[in-house]
Each structure stands twice: as structure tokens, then as C-alpha cells.
Short mmCIF file of C-alpha atoms and ligand atoms in Angstrom, two decimals:
data_model
loop_
_atom_site.label_atom_id
_atom_site.label_comp_id
_atom_site.label_asym_id
_atom_site.label_seq_id
_atom_site.Cartn_x
_atom_site.Cartn_y
_atom_site.Cartn_z
CA MET K 20 14.77 29.08 0.39
CA THR K 21 17.41 27.28 2.65
CA GLU K 22 17.33 23.52 3.29
CA SER K 23 15.95 24.09 7.12
CA ASP K 24 13.44 26.34 5.98
CA ARG K 25 11.83 23.79 3.65
CA LYS K 26 9.04 21.83 4.92
CA LEU K 27 9.49 18.37 3.53
CA PHE K 28 6.74 16.61 1.59
CA ILE K 29 7.71 12.88 0.93
CA VAL K 30 5.51 10.75 -1.18
CA SER K 31 6.42 7.04 -1.26
CA ASN K 32 4.55 4.15 -2.15
CA ARG K 33 4.41 2.94 1.65
CA LEU K 34 4.09 5.06 4.80
CA PRO K 35 7.07 4.45 7.15
CA ILE K 36 4.82 2.45 9.50
CA ILE K 37 3.27 -0.74 10.21
CA ILE K 38 -0.47 -0.80 11.20
CA GLY K 39 -1.53 -3.99 13.23
CA VAL K 40 -3.49 -5.23 16.10
CA GLU K 41 -1.81 -5.93 19.65
CA ASP K 42 -3.73 -6.82 22.68
CA ASP K 43 -7.09 -6.23 20.79
CA GLN K 44 -6.14 -2.64 19.88
CA TRP K 45 -4.98 -1.05 16.84
CA LYS K 46 -1.39 0.07 16.86
CA VAL K 47 0.94 2.02 14.67
CA ASN K 48 4.49 1.18 14.87
CA PRO K 49 7.39 2.82 12.66
CA SER K 50 8.77 0.36 10.00
CA SER K 51 12.49 0.03 10.06
CA GLY K 52 14.70 1.24 7.29
CA GLY K 53 17.31 3.79 6.79
CA LEU K 54 15.14 6.39 4.93
CA ILE K 55 12.99 7.02 7.79
CA THR K 56 16.00 7.14 10.17
CA ALA K 57 17.59 9.52 8.14
CA LEU K 58 14.57 11.85 7.46
CA ALA K 59 12.93 11.71 10.54
CA PRO K 60 14.77 14.27 12.48
CA LEU K 61 14.50 16.73 9.43
CA MET K 62 10.70 16.02 9.15
CA LYS K 63 10.27 16.82 12.85
CA LYS K 64 12.36 20.01 12.97
CA ASN K 65 10.20 21.52 9.90
CA HIS K 66 7.13 19.81 10.46
CA GLY K 67 6.82 17.80 7.31
CA THR K 68 4.61 15.51 5.75
CA TRP K 69 4.59 12.14 4.45
CA LEU K 70 2.03 10.69 1.97
CA GLY K 71 1.76 7.08 1.26
CA TRP K 72 -0.31 3.77 1.37
CA PRO K 73 -0.46 2.57 4.81
CA GLY K 74 -0.32 -0.97 4.01
CA CYS K 75 -3.61 -2.16 5.27
CA GLY K 76 -7.17 -2.03 4.05
CA PRO K 77 -10.39 -0.31 5.27
CA GLU K 78 -10.77 -2.35 8.22
CA ALA K 79 -8.51 -0.21 10.11
CA PRO K 80 -9.14 3.32 11.56
CA VAL K 81 -6.50 4.64 9.33
CA GLU K 82 -7.35 8.53 9.64
CA GLU K 83 -7.95 8.50 13.38
CA LEU K 84 -4.58 6.27 13.99
CA LEU K 85 -2.39 8.49 11.63
CA GLU K 86 -3.67 11.58 13.34
CA LYS K 87 -2.64 10.45 16.89
CA TYR K 88 0.72 9.09 15.52
CA SER K 89 1.54 12.73 13.60
CA ARG K 90 1.07 14.36 16.77
CA GLU K 91 3.38 12.13 18.79
CA GLN K 92 5.91 12.22 15.93
CA GLU K 93 5.83 16.20 15.22
CA TYR K 94 5.33 15.42 11.47
CA THR K 95 2.30 14.50 9.47
CA LEU K 96 1.43 11.19 7.99
CA LYS K 97 -1.12 11.22 5.40
CA SER K 98 -2.56 8.28 3.57
CA VAL K 99 -3.66 7.12 0.15
CA ALA K 100 -5.90 4.42 0.01
CA ILE K 101 -5.34 1.58 -2.56
CA THR K 102 -7.71 -1.26 -3.04
CA ASP K 103 -6.76 -4.97 -2.97
CA VAL K 104 -7.61 -5.01 -6.80
CA GLU K 105 -5.14 -2.07 -7.23
CA VAL K 106 -2.76 -3.45 -5.17
CA GLU K 107 -2.63 -6.77 -7.13
CA HIS K 108 -2.30 -4.54 -10.74
CA TYR K 109 -0.41 -1.58 -9.58
CA TYR K 110 1.86 -2.73 -7.11
CA ARG K 111 2.40 -6.74 -7.57
CA GLY K 112 1.88 -6.49 -11.31
CA PHE K 113 3.19 -3.46 -12.77
CA SER K 114 5.65 -2.27 -10.17
CA ASN K 115 7.06 -5.47 -9.33
CA GLN K 116 6.45 -7.98 -12.45
CA THR K 117 7.53 -5.19 -14.88
CA ILE K 118 9.42 -2.59 -13.66
CA TRP K 119 11.46 -4.18 -11.01
CA PRO K 120 12.70 -6.98 -12.92
CA LEU K 121 13.38 -4.93 -16.09
CA PHE K 122 14.94 -2.14 -13.95
CA HIS K 123 17.36 -5.16 -12.62
CA ASP K 124 18.25 -6.42 -16.29
CA LEU K 125 16.24 -9.66 -15.66
CA LEU K 126 13.90 -9.47 -18.78
CA GLY K 127 13.00 -13.08 -18.21
CA TYR K 128 11.24 -12.22 -15.33
CA CYS K 129 9.05 -9.41 -17.03
CA SER K 130 5.52 -9.45 -17.76
CA PHE K 131 3.90 -6.69 -19.88
CA ASP K 132 0.19 -6.18 -19.09
CA ALA K 133 -1.89 -3.64 -20.50
CA GLU K 134 -4.50 -3.86 -17.37
CA ASN K 135 -1.48 -3.75 -14.97
CA TRP K 136 -0.31 -0.43 -16.80
CA ASN K 137 -3.61 1.05 -16.67
CA TYR K 138 -3.85 0.61 -12.98
CA TYR K 139 -0.26 1.85 -12.33
CA ASN K 140 -1.35 5.05 -13.95
CA ARG K 141 -4.63 5.21 -12.18
CA VAL K 142 -2.90 4.74 -8.85
CA ASN K 143 -0.26 7.38 -9.67
CA GLU K 144 -2.87 9.81 -10.66
CA ARG K 145 -4.35 9.40 -7.31
CA PHE K 146 -1.16 10.06 -5.58
CA ALA K 147 -1.10 13.35 -7.71
CA ALA K 148 -4.44 14.18 -6.63
CA GLU K 149 -3.55 13.84 -2.95
CA VAL K 150 -0.52 15.72 -3.38
CA VAL K 151 -2.43 18.58 -4.71
CA LYS K 152 -4.86 18.52 -1.89
CA LEU K 153 -2.28 18.85 0.59
CA ILE K 154 0.50 20.73 -0.77
CA GLY K 155 1.61 24.24 0.56
CA PRO K 156 3.72 26.99 -1.04
CA ASP K 157 6.81 26.34 1.08
CA HIS K 158 6.88 22.52 0.71
CA PHE K 159 9.85 20.82 -0.81
CA VAL K 160 8.13 17.78 -2.76
CA TRP K 161 10.25 14.60 -2.89
CA ILE K 162 8.85 11.65 -4.34
CA HIS K 163 10.35 8.20 -4.10
CA ASP K 164 11.09 5.30 -6.49
CA TYR K 165 9.87 3.02 -9.14
CA GLN K 166 5.97 2.66 -8.07
CA LEU K 167 5.56 6.49 -8.61
CA ILE K 168 7.25 7.44 -11.59
CA LEU K 169 4.08 9.10 -13.42
CA VAL K 170 3.16 11.34 -10.32
CA ALA K 171 4.66 14.11 -11.82
CA HIS K 172 3.08 13.72 -15.16
CA TYR K 173 -0.35 13.74 -13.29
CA LEU K 174 0.58 16.78 -11.45
CA ARG K 175 1.38 18.45 -14.63
CA GLU K 176 -1.89 17.41 -15.89
CA LEU K 177 -3.71 18.96 -12.98
CA LYS K 178 -1.85 22.32 -13.70
CA ALA K 179 0.09 22.01 -10.29
CA ASN K 180 2.72 24.46 -10.45
CA LEU K 181 5.28 22.58 -8.45
CA HIS K 182 8.86 22.00 -8.32
CA LEU K 183 9.08 18.56 -8.11
CA ASN K 184 11.94 16.20 -7.23
CA PHE K 185 12.18 12.33 -7.54
CA PHE K 186 14.91 9.68 -6.40
CA LEU K 187 15.09 6.36 -8.03
CA HIS K 188 16.16 3.58 -5.47
CA ILE K 189 16.63 0.94 -7.87
CA PRO K 190 18.86 0.91 -11.13
CA PHE K 191 17.84 2.54 -14.32
CA PRO K 192 18.31 -0.09 -17.28
CA ALA K 193 20.41 0.10 -20.54
CA CYS K 194 18.35 1.48 -23.31
CA ASP K 195 18.37 -1.60 -25.21
CA LEU K 196 16.49 -3.23 -22.36
CA LEU K 197 13.92 -0.36 -21.67
CA GLN K 198 13.11 -0.57 -25.37
CA ARG K 199 11.19 -3.63 -24.93
CA MET K 200 8.81 -2.33 -22.67
CA PRO K 201 5.82 -1.20 -24.62
CA TRP K 202 5.26 1.99 -22.34
CA ARG K 203 9.14 2.92 -22.65
CA SER K 204 8.35 6.57 -23.97
CA GLU K 205 5.74 7.27 -21.18
CA ILE K 206 8.05 6.21 -18.66
CA VAL K 207 11.10 8.23 -19.92
CA TYR K 208 8.90 11.14 -20.68
CA GLY K 209 7.05 10.92 -17.51
CA LEU K 210 10.55 11.13 -15.40
CA LEU K 211 11.41 14.41 -17.52
CA GLN K 212 8.16 15.86 -15.97
CA TYR K 213 10.31 16.01 -12.48
CA ASP K 214 12.36 19.01 -12.11
CA HIS K 215 15.26 17.16 -10.26
CA LEU K 216 15.99 13.32 -10.73
CA GLY K 217 18.38 11.57 -8.58
CA PHE K 218 19.98 8.41 -9.47
CA GLN K 219 22.13 5.85 -7.27
CA THR K 220 25.15 5.93 -9.62
CA ASN K 221 26.62 7.39 -12.67
CA HIS K 222 25.90 4.37 -14.64
CA ASP K 223 22.06 4.72 -14.01
CA ARG K 224 22.10 8.18 -14.73
CA ARG K 225 24.15 7.51 -18.21
CA ASN K 226 21.65 4.65 -19.00
CA PHE K 227 18.82 7.36 -18.44
CA ILE K 228 20.56 9.96 -20.76
CA GLN K 229 20.80 7.35 -23.49
CA CYS K 230 17.08 6.60 -23.28
CA VAL K 231 16.31 10.40 -23.16
CA LYS K 232 18.43 10.50 -26.40
CA THR K 233 17.03 7.70 -28.25
CA MET K 234 13.15 8.11 -27.21
CA ILE K 235 12.80 11.78 -26.85
CA PRO K 236 14.87 13.45 -29.81
CA GLU K 237 13.60 16.70 -29.06
CA ALA K 238 15.50 17.06 -25.91
CA SER K 239 18.89 18.14 -25.69
CA VAL K 240 21.21 16.99 -22.84
CA LYS K 241 24.24 18.64 -21.31
CA GLY K 242 26.39 16.35 -19.09
CA TYR K 243 28.83 17.01 -16.36
CA ARG K 244 30.52 14.58 -14.08
CA GLN K 245 27.97 14.16 -11.18
CA GLN K 246 25.26 16.24 -12.86
CA SER K 247 23.67 16.69 -16.18
CA GLU K 248 20.89 18.68 -17.63
CA VAL K 249 18.00 18.04 -20.02
CA ARG K 250 16.34 20.92 -21.68
CA LEU K 251 12.62 20.11 -23.00
CA GLU K 252 9.67 22.02 -23.80
CA GLY K 253 11.40 25.35 -22.31
CA ARG K 254 12.08 23.51 -19.04
CA THR K 255 15.42 22.48 -17.46
CA ILE K 256 15.31 19.07 -15.55
CA LYS K 257 18.59 18.50 -13.29
CA LEU K 258 19.90 15.00 -13.15
CA GLY K 259 22.30 13.95 -10.29
CA THR K 260 24.11 11.07 -9.06
CA TYR K 261 23.39 10.72 -4.86
CA PRO K 262 24.34 7.03 -3.60
CA ILE K 263 22.11 6.28 -0.57
CA SER K 264 23.67 5.52 2.48
CA ILE K 265 23.31 4.52 6.19
CA ASP K 266 23.24 6.18 9.67
CA PHE K 267 27.14 5.12 10.18
CA HIS K 268 27.02 6.18 13.89
CA GLU K 269 23.95 4.50 14.88
CA PHE K 270 25.08 1.20 13.42
CA ASN K 271 28.48 1.62 14.91
CA ASP K 272 27.23 2.61 18.48
CA PHE K 273 24.63 0.01 18.56
CA ALA K 274 26.95 -2.71 17.24
CA ALA K 275 29.33 -1.90 20.26
CA SER K 276 26.65 -2.14 22.79
CA LYS K 277 26.67 -5.03 25.24
CA GLU K 278 23.13 -6.23 23.99
CA VAL K 279 24.44 -6.61 20.27
CA ALA K 280 27.78 -8.18 21.46
CA ASP K 281 25.84 -10.70 23.71
CA ALA K 282 23.78 -11.40 20.57
CA ALA K 283 26.99 -11.75 18.46
CA TRP K 284 28.51 -14.19 21.21
CA PHE K 285 25.33 -16.47 21.04
CA VAL K 286 25.67 -16.67 17.47
CA HIS K 287 29.40 -18.01 17.34
CA GLU K 288 28.71 -20.07 20.67
CA ASN K 289 26.19 -22.14 18.71
CA LEU K 290 28.53 -22.50 15.67
CA PRO K 291 32.03 -22.71 17.18
CA SER K 292 35.39 -23.17 15.78
CA ARG K 293 34.72 -21.87 12.24
CA LYS K 294 34.56 -19.02 10.16
CA LEU K 295 31.12 -17.58 9.36
CA VAL K 296 30.18 -16.11 5.99
CA LEU K 297 26.89 -14.10 6.07
CA GLY K 298 24.16 -13.61 3.51
CA VAL K 299 21.35 -11.09 4.57
CA ASP K 300 18.58 -10.52 1.84
CA ARG K 301 14.91 -9.94 1.07
CA LEU K 302 13.74 -12.79 -0.78
CA ASP K 303 14.31 -11.73 -4.33
CA TYR K 304 15.67 -13.46 -7.27
CA THR K 305 17.68 -10.02 -7.84
CA LYS K 306 20.06 -10.73 -4.76
CA GLY K 307 21.68 -13.66 -6.46
CA ILE K 308 20.90 -16.11 -3.55
CA PRO K 309 20.91 -19.44 -5.46
CA GLU K 310 24.20 -18.42 -7.41
CA ARG K 311 25.64 -17.63 -3.82
CA PHE K 312 24.67 -21.32 -2.73
CA LEU K 313 26.22 -22.75 -5.83
CA ALA K 314 29.31 -20.69 -5.60
CA PHE K 315 29.89 -21.61 -1.86
CA GLU K 316 29.19 -25.35 -2.96
CA ARG K 317 32.03 -25.03 -5.52
CA ALA K 318 34.25 -23.44 -2.73
CA LEU K 319 33.85 -26.32 -0.90
CA GLU K 320 34.60 -28.73 -3.80
CA LYS K 321 37.57 -26.87 -4.70
CA TYR K 322 39.29 -26.30 -1.37
CA PRO K 323 38.64 -29.33 1.20
CA ASP K 324 40.53 -27.41 4.10
CA LEU K 325 37.30 -25.19 3.93
CA HIS K 326 35.40 -28.32 5.49
CA ARG K 327 34.20 -28.06 9.06
CA HIS K 328 36.15 -24.63 9.29
CA ILE K 329 33.34 -22.40 7.48
CA SER K 330 29.87 -22.31 7.36
CA LEU K 331 27.45 -20.03 5.38
CA VAL K 332 24.76 -18.27 7.29
CA GLN K 333 21.93 -17.25 4.97
CA ILE K 334 19.25 -15.07 6.21
CA VAL K 335 16.29 -14.61 3.97
CA VAL K 336 13.70 -12.07 4.76
CA PRO K 337 10.09 -13.05 3.41
CA SER K 338 9.10 -10.71 0.85
CA ARG K 339 6.45 -10.39 -1.95
CA THR K 340 5.36 -13.98 -1.22
CA LYS K 341 2.13 -13.66 -3.35
CA VAL K 342 4.01 -13.08 -6.62
CA PRO K 343 4.71 -16.36 -8.17
CA GLU K 344 8.20 -16.07 -9.07
CA TYR K 345 8.99 -15.18 -5.60
CA ARG K 346 7.19 -18.45 -4.24
CA ASP K 347 9.33 -20.35 -7.02
CA LEU K 348 12.52 -18.85 -5.79
CA LYS K 349 11.66 -19.98 -2.16
CA GLU K 350 11.39 -23.76 -3.46
CA VAL K 351 14.65 -23.29 -5.36
CA LEU K 352 16.65 -22.14 -2.14
CA ASP K 353 14.96 -24.94 -0.12
CA THR K 354 15.96 -27.43 -2.43
CA LEU K 355 19.66 -26.08 -3.15
CA SER K 356 20.35 -25.78 0.62
CA GLY K 357 19.06 -29.35 1.14
CA ARG K 358 20.95 -30.82 -1.62
CA ILE K 359 24.33 -28.92 -0.57
CA ASN K 360 23.73 -29.76 2.96
CA GLY K 361 23.01 -33.43 2.23
CA ARG K 362 26.39 -33.63 0.18
CA PHE K 363 28.82 -32.02 2.57
CA SER K 364 27.45 -32.17 6.17
CA ARG K 365 29.32 -34.20 8.70
CA GLN K 366 28.87 -34.71 12.28
CA GLY K 367 28.84 -31.50 14.16
CA TRP K 368 29.23 -29.30 10.88
CA VAL K 369 26.49 -28.04 8.64
CA PRO K 370 27.92 -25.93 5.72
CA ILE K 371 24.65 -23.90 5.09
CA HIS K 372 22.49 -22.35 8.01
CA TYR K 373 19.74 -20.95 6.10
CA MET K 374 16.87 -19.28 7.79
CA PHE K 375 13.69 -18.10 6.34
CA ARG K 376 12.45 -15.17 8.70
CA GLU K 377 12.97 -11.74 9.53
CA LEU K 378 15.19 -10.69 12.47
CA ASN K 379 14.97 -8.01 15.06
CA ARG K 380 17.47 -5.26 14.87
CA THR K 381 19.67 -6.71 17.83
CA GLN K 382 19.79 -10.26 16.07
CA LEU K 383 20.62 -8.69 12.75
CA LEU K 384 23.64 -6.54 14.26
CA GLY K 385 24.43 -9.71 16.26
CA TYR K 386 24.94 -11.57 13.11
CA TYR K 387 26.94 -8.67 11.35
CA ARG K 388 29.26 -8.53 14.50
CA ALA K 389 29.64 -12.28 14.62
CA CYS K 390 30.31 -13.38 11.18
CA GLU K 391 33.78 -13.05 9.93
CA VAL K 392 32.79 -12.58 6.12
CA ALA K 393 29.59 -10.90 4.50
CA LEU K 394 28.74 -12.56 1.03
CA ILE K 395 26.75 -9.93 -0.87
CA THR K 396 26.44 -11.01 -4.27
CA PRO K 397 23.11 -9.32 -5.91
CA LEU K 398 22.85 -9.91 -9.83
CA ARG K 399 21.97 -6.23 -9.68
CA ASP K 400 21.00 -3.76 -6.86
CA GLY K 401 20.17 -0.03 -6.62
CA MET K 402 22.88 -0.05 -3.84
CA ASN K 403 22.55 -2.41 -1.21
CA LEU K 404 22.54 -1.11 2.18
CA VAL K 405 23.24 -4.61 3.75
CA ALA K 406 26.82 -4.05 2.52
CA LYS K 407 27.16 -0.82 4.32
CA GLU K 408 25.43 -1.73 7.43
CA TYR K 409 27.67 -4.80 7.95
CA CYS K 410 30.99 -2.55 7.50
CA ALA K 411 29.37 0.02 9.92
CA SER K 412 28.72 -2.62 12.60
CA SER K 413 32.29 -4.24 12.16
CA VAL K 414 33.34 -2.58 15.29
CA GLU K 415 36.35 -4.94 15.73
CA ASN K 416 37.49 -3.41 12.22
CA ASP K 417 38.24 -7.02 10.92
CA GLY K 418 35.16 -8.09 9.00
CA ILE K 419 35.65 -9.03 5.29
CA LEU K 420 33.13 -7.83 2.56
CA ILE K 421 32.79 -9.92 -0.59
CA LEU K 422 30.68 -7.66 -2.90
CA SER K 423 29.04 -7.93 -6.32
CA GLU K 424 30.19 -5.62 -8.93
CA PHE K 425 26.74 -5.10 -10.03
CA ALA K 426 25.63 -3.64 -6.71
CA GLY K 427 25.30 0.07 -6.87
CA ALA K 428 27.46 -0.01 -3.51
CA ALA K 429 30.39 -1.10 -5.67
CA ASP K 430 31.17 2.34 -6.81
CA GLN K 431 31.98 3.32 -3.44
CA LEU K 432 33.30 0.09 -1.65
CA GLN K 433 35.44 -1.59 -4.44
CA LYS K 434 38.55 -0.16 -2.76
CA GLY K 435 38.34 -2.19 0.34
CA ALA K 436 35.96 -5.16 -0.65
CA LEU K 437 36.88 -8.27 -2.55
CA MET K 438 34.90 -7.97 -5.71
CA VAL K 439 33.09 -10.52 -7.58
CA ASN K 440 30.97 -11.14 -10.60
CA PRO K 441 28.04 -13.14 -9.02
CA TYR K 442 27.56 -15.23 -12.13
CA ASP K 443 30.87 -16.15 -12.02
CA LEU K 444 30.82 -19.18 -9.68
CA GLU K 445 34.69 -20.21 -9.92
CA GLY K 446 35.68 -16.39 -9.25
CA THR K 447 33.18 -16.28 -6.27
CA ALA K 448 34.31 -19.48 -4.77
CA ASP K 449 37.79 -18.32 -5.08
CA ALA K 450 37.08 -15.08 -3.10
CA ILE K 451 35.42 -17.11 -0.41
CA TYR K 452 38.87 -18.91 -0.02
CA ALA K 453 40.87 -15.77 -0.14
CA ALA K 454 38.58 -14.43 2.67
CA PHE K 455 39.05 -17.74 4.61
CA VAL K 456 43.08 -17.26 4.53
CA MET K 457 43.43 -13.56 4.77
CA THR K 458 45.77 -12.07 6.97
CA GLU K 459 44.59 -10.02 9.96
CA GLU K 460 46.53 -7.13 8.61
CA GLU K 461 44.81 -7.13 5.28
CA ARG K 462 41.48 -7.47 6.77
CA ARG K 463 41.99 -4.42 9.06
CA ARG K 464 43.45 -2.33 6.15
CA ARG K 465 40.42 -3.27 3.84
CA MET K 466 37.91 -2.64 6.69
CA ARG K 467 39.40 0.61 7.77
CA THR K 468 38.91 1.70 4.19
CA LEU K 469 35.47 0.66 4.06
CA ARG K 470 34.37 2.06 7.21
CA GLY K 471 36.20 5.45 6.31
CA GLU K 472 34.30 5.65 3.12
CA ILE K 473 30.82 4.83 4.69
CA ARG K 474 31.52 7.17 7.54
CA ARG K 475 32.29 9.96 5.39
CA ASN K 476 29.34 9.33 2.96
CA ASP K 477 26.51 8.87 5.42
CA VAL K 478 22.78 9.03 4.89
CA GLN K 479 22.70 12.72 6.16
CA ARG K 480 25.31 13.67 3.74
CA TRP K 481 22.76 11.98 1.01
CA ILE K 482 20.04 13.97 2.16
CA GLU K 483 22.38 17.19 2.22
CA TRP K 484 23.62 16.60 -1.53
CA PHE K 485 20.23 15.92 -2.66
CA LEU K 486 18.69 19.13 -1.24
CA LYS K 487 21.73 21.44 -1.97
CA SER K 488 22.01 20.28 -5.36
CA ASP K 489 18.33 21.31 -5.95
CA GLU K 490 19.18 24.77 -4.57
CA GLY K 491 22.00 25.16 -6.74
CA GLY K 492 19.81 25.13 -9.78
C1 GDG H 516 15.85 -0.99 -2.02
C2 GDG H 516 16.77 -1.18 -3.22
C3 GDG H 516 18.66 0.22 -2.13
C4 GDG H 516 17.30 -6.92 5.95
N1 GDG H 516 17.02 -8.12 6.94
C5 GDG H 516 16.47 -7.54 7.85
C6 GDG H 516 16.52 -6.39 7.84
N2 GDG H 516 16.80 -5.93 6.77
C7 GDG H 516 16.89 -4.67 6.48
C8 GDG H 516 18.51 -4.23 6.08
C9 GDG H 516 18.46 -3.00 5.06
C10 GDG H 516 17.12 -3.32 4.40
O1 GDG H 516 16.48 -4.39 5.04
C11 GDG H 516 17.62 -3.96 3.00
O2 GDG H 516 18.19 -2.94 2.08
P1 GDG H 516 18.70 -3.13 0.78
O3 GDG H 516 19.35 -1.77 0.20
O4 GDG H 516 19.92 -4.24 1.09
O5 GDG H 516 17.68 -3.75 -0.22
P2 GDG H 516 16.10 -3.39 -0.60
O6 GDG H 516 15.38 -3.77 0.50
O7 GDG H 516 16.15 -4.02 -1.84
O8 GDG H 516 16.16 -1.73 -0.95
C12 GDG H 516 18.26 -1.30 -2.83
C13 GDG H 516 17.76 0.31 -1.11
O9 GDG H 516 16.24 0.54 -1.68
C14 GDG H 516 17.66 1.92 -0.56
O10 GDG H 516 17.68 2.91 -1.62
O11 GDG H 516 19.88 0.15 -1.67
O12 GDG H 516 19.42 -1.32 -3.84
O13 GDG H 516 16.71 -2.42 -3.89
O14 GDG H 516 18.47 -1.55 5.79
O15 GDG H 516 19.03 -3.66 7.45
N3 GDG H 516 15.93 -5.50 9.14
C15 GDG H 516 15.58 -6.27 10.17
N4 GDG H 516 15.38 -7.47 10.21
C16 GDG H 516 16.00 -8.38 9.03
O16 GDG H 516 15.86 -9.67 9.25
N5 GDG H 516 15.06 -5.42 11.04
#
């Protein structure tokens, strides 16, 4: 079956929509995000299906709303119901307080709670049961991300004879770290119930292979550069590296529009005569925002000629605010930005402009275009799409990307970016200064490299890579 014949059957924790009330009426709006933008044309073309949690409770007439929306979109959305208590344990608990921090190397944030694990199993089992109800023989089943690692295991229990694909959007940890999790073997064995596993980087894939070798000794592994194979219980599981990307042309073209140019002009008009350094992140302790504030403070200490001539614009999008660690992080950011601004601000100049809110797309691209530098310093990140979006929106071809070596995007972008270790405040402060004094010629040379890389390896290529690699096996 070729790529265009396949009916995609996508499974993810959340459906790519937001259900809400507008003018006293239930409304379904598409959620933003690269995955949906990239998949939508293919989903429409072959009338695919997307299964996931709609993100709301039983008060909304979900089935009716999804049916109507599906007719309009030409592909089908199907929902899995998750109760509040399940959201608490499966989603906030096991997914976001165990797997998320552990897979980002942040053991100190992990809780290992057996009740959460039980709920994680129960909800994954429910997803599997829904897949079985809806699946057809010509479907290409593609399950996404860390919330749904065990779906294949439950599909095998249901004796569903399906070819199963999985993509992990977050990093995969080193074996030493995963060993700390009481259910480590179930996780690794569960992943091996898929037929084809996709990772963001070779490093993640190698970490997984190391875990297989250590925890599942009866498995045998054959490695190739971008792909490997595991043999287990008479099955072959293909492992590949597929760095996710963005729709380069969509960002480039929208960034070049008058609407975005006006938004960018407005940003600089309000913050005149200085270079702007941009940070955009979901509120998350993996994104290294406090470290970024401290590195910026260090740059101001070390390089007084930056005073009055540079500001950090930090946008933090509210996220997972019901998880205590995320609320604590918000407090840390409030305090740090206040302290640093109190220390350095002078009349007409505030060093850190910190906004805790979500922007619309025009505003976001306005910031991407207006800011001379992007400072993207996650402690660990599966990929980091903001880094790629910033470059694709740099239509004047002269923005500067400072990027953490621990972002998955580092593999592809290190040739054009200034690379930093986010834990190294001195080094990051020096990179901020290097960006401040960089010549126009070097800025353009670096940004050309970055944009060329992202244009060549866009999200369409990511999908094709994944689908074709599966065909090849
Ligand atoms: C996970 C992995 C991996 C941000 N602020 C606003 C806004 N955004 C959009 C960006 C971007 C997305 O959110 C963030 O994507 P990232 O990749 O940077 O990070 P995660 O959300 O953690 O995503 C990550 C990704 O999955 C894909 O595999 O790269 O490593 O952690 O698209 O544009 N969008 C709008 N307003 C904002 O204020 N509209």
C-alpha cells in the first residue's frame, strides 16, 4: 500500500480541537500546532480518523459536535472519554509527574505513585479498546507520544492483528535514569509491542536501545545509522530517527505579510532603540526559563555596555497550572524578573519584559520578526519548534538564534546557531553579548544556513520519512 492509499488513523491524548462556549453556543475550534497543520491535508485527502480526548467533560454534546466538525473537515474525529479523576492520575499524575520529568532527565521532579500507574494503564487500555472499535483494514495506525506508550500492549492483549506505529515527541532518557522507575521494564517492553518506533534524535534512539539491551535481554538489536531493528518473540520492530519540523513556507509567508509586519513594528515602537532578545515557552521547568533570567542578569553584570541597549522579552504560555511544580515555577519567575528589574531598571529602560499569557498567531509572529535574537535554552527538549519557527519567520534573514545543546533541534541547527549549555550561566551570558555585537554579515550567513536547513527538512518531509520508512520494512 503506498502512502497516498493509506487512511491515516491518528491517536493522541488530545484531539486537535478546543471545545468551548461562544455566544451561548457550543463551538469547536481547531487548536494550533504543527502536527495538525501538517497532517490535515493528508487526513482530508484520504478521509482519515483522529482519536483522542476532546479536553472537556460530559457537559458538552461531544459526539454531536464532532460529527458536525468531521463533516466540515472531511476527516473523522472520534473521542475517548476521560473522567476528572482519570485526568488527575493518568494525565497530571503519571504522564506529567512521572514520565515527563524522568524523560527530561529531571529526576528531582518525579513522583512514582502506584495508583497513578494503575490509572495510566486503565486509560491506555480504554484507548486500545476504542481503536479496535473504529479500525479498518486499510488504516495506517499512528499513535503519538508519552501519554499512550501502553496502547500497543493492550491492543496485543485484545488480539488486534494490527501494524502499529508510534512517535515519541519528547526525549528518551539514558538507561541509568529510566532504571529508577519501578515500571521501567513494562515501559520498554510496552514500546516494543509497536512495529515501528520513531524518535526525535539519534541520541534518543540510542538511549532506548541501551534500555532494551539492559532490561529485555532476550531481545536482539541490529543498528544502522538512522535506523535500527529489534527482534523479539518472532517479531521485528523498526526504530528510526525522524526529527519533527514545521511548515516552513507557512511561517515564512505569514511573517512576510503586512499584518505581521505591522505587529512587529508595534513591538519595536514600544521598545525603541534597543535590541530585543526573545524567549517563548510554555510554562515548564524543562524550558530553563529561570536559568535564562539568571544568564541575562549575568550578561548585564559582565557587559555594562548592554545597559539601556538590550531587553529580554519573555513570553510564558500558561500550562499545567494545576500541577504544583508548575505553580511553583510561576512564583520563581515572578520573583526573579522582579528582582532583576529592580536591580537594573533605569528611567526609560526595563531589562526584562515578562508576559504570562498566550499570544495569537499574528502577535507571536510579530515578536518572532521584531526580536533581533531568540534565546532558546531548554534544559532538555524533544525538539523545540519555537527555534525553527523563529528562523522561518526571520524573513529579513538577519535574526540570531542562541540555542541549548540539549534541545533536539540542536542536531540540525548547530551549524547556524550560537550553541550554549543552559546550566552554564557565564557561557550563556557571553553568547548574549556575542549576539549583541555580531556583524550583519555573520548574522546573515548564519540565518541563511538555518533557514536552508529548516526549508529542506520541513514537517511534510517528516511525515513522508516516517511513512516511507514504514513501507520499506
Ligand atoms: C512538545 C515537545 C517538541 C508557543 N507560544 C504560543 C504558541 N506557541 C506554540 C509554538 C510552538 C508550540 O507552541 C511549542 O512547541 P515546542 O516544540 O517548542 O514545545 P512543546 O509544547 O513542549 O512540544 C517538544 C514538540 O512537542 C513537537 O514534537 O518539539 O520538544 O516538548 O508551535 O508556536 N502559539 C500561540 N501563542 C503563543 O503564545 N498561538
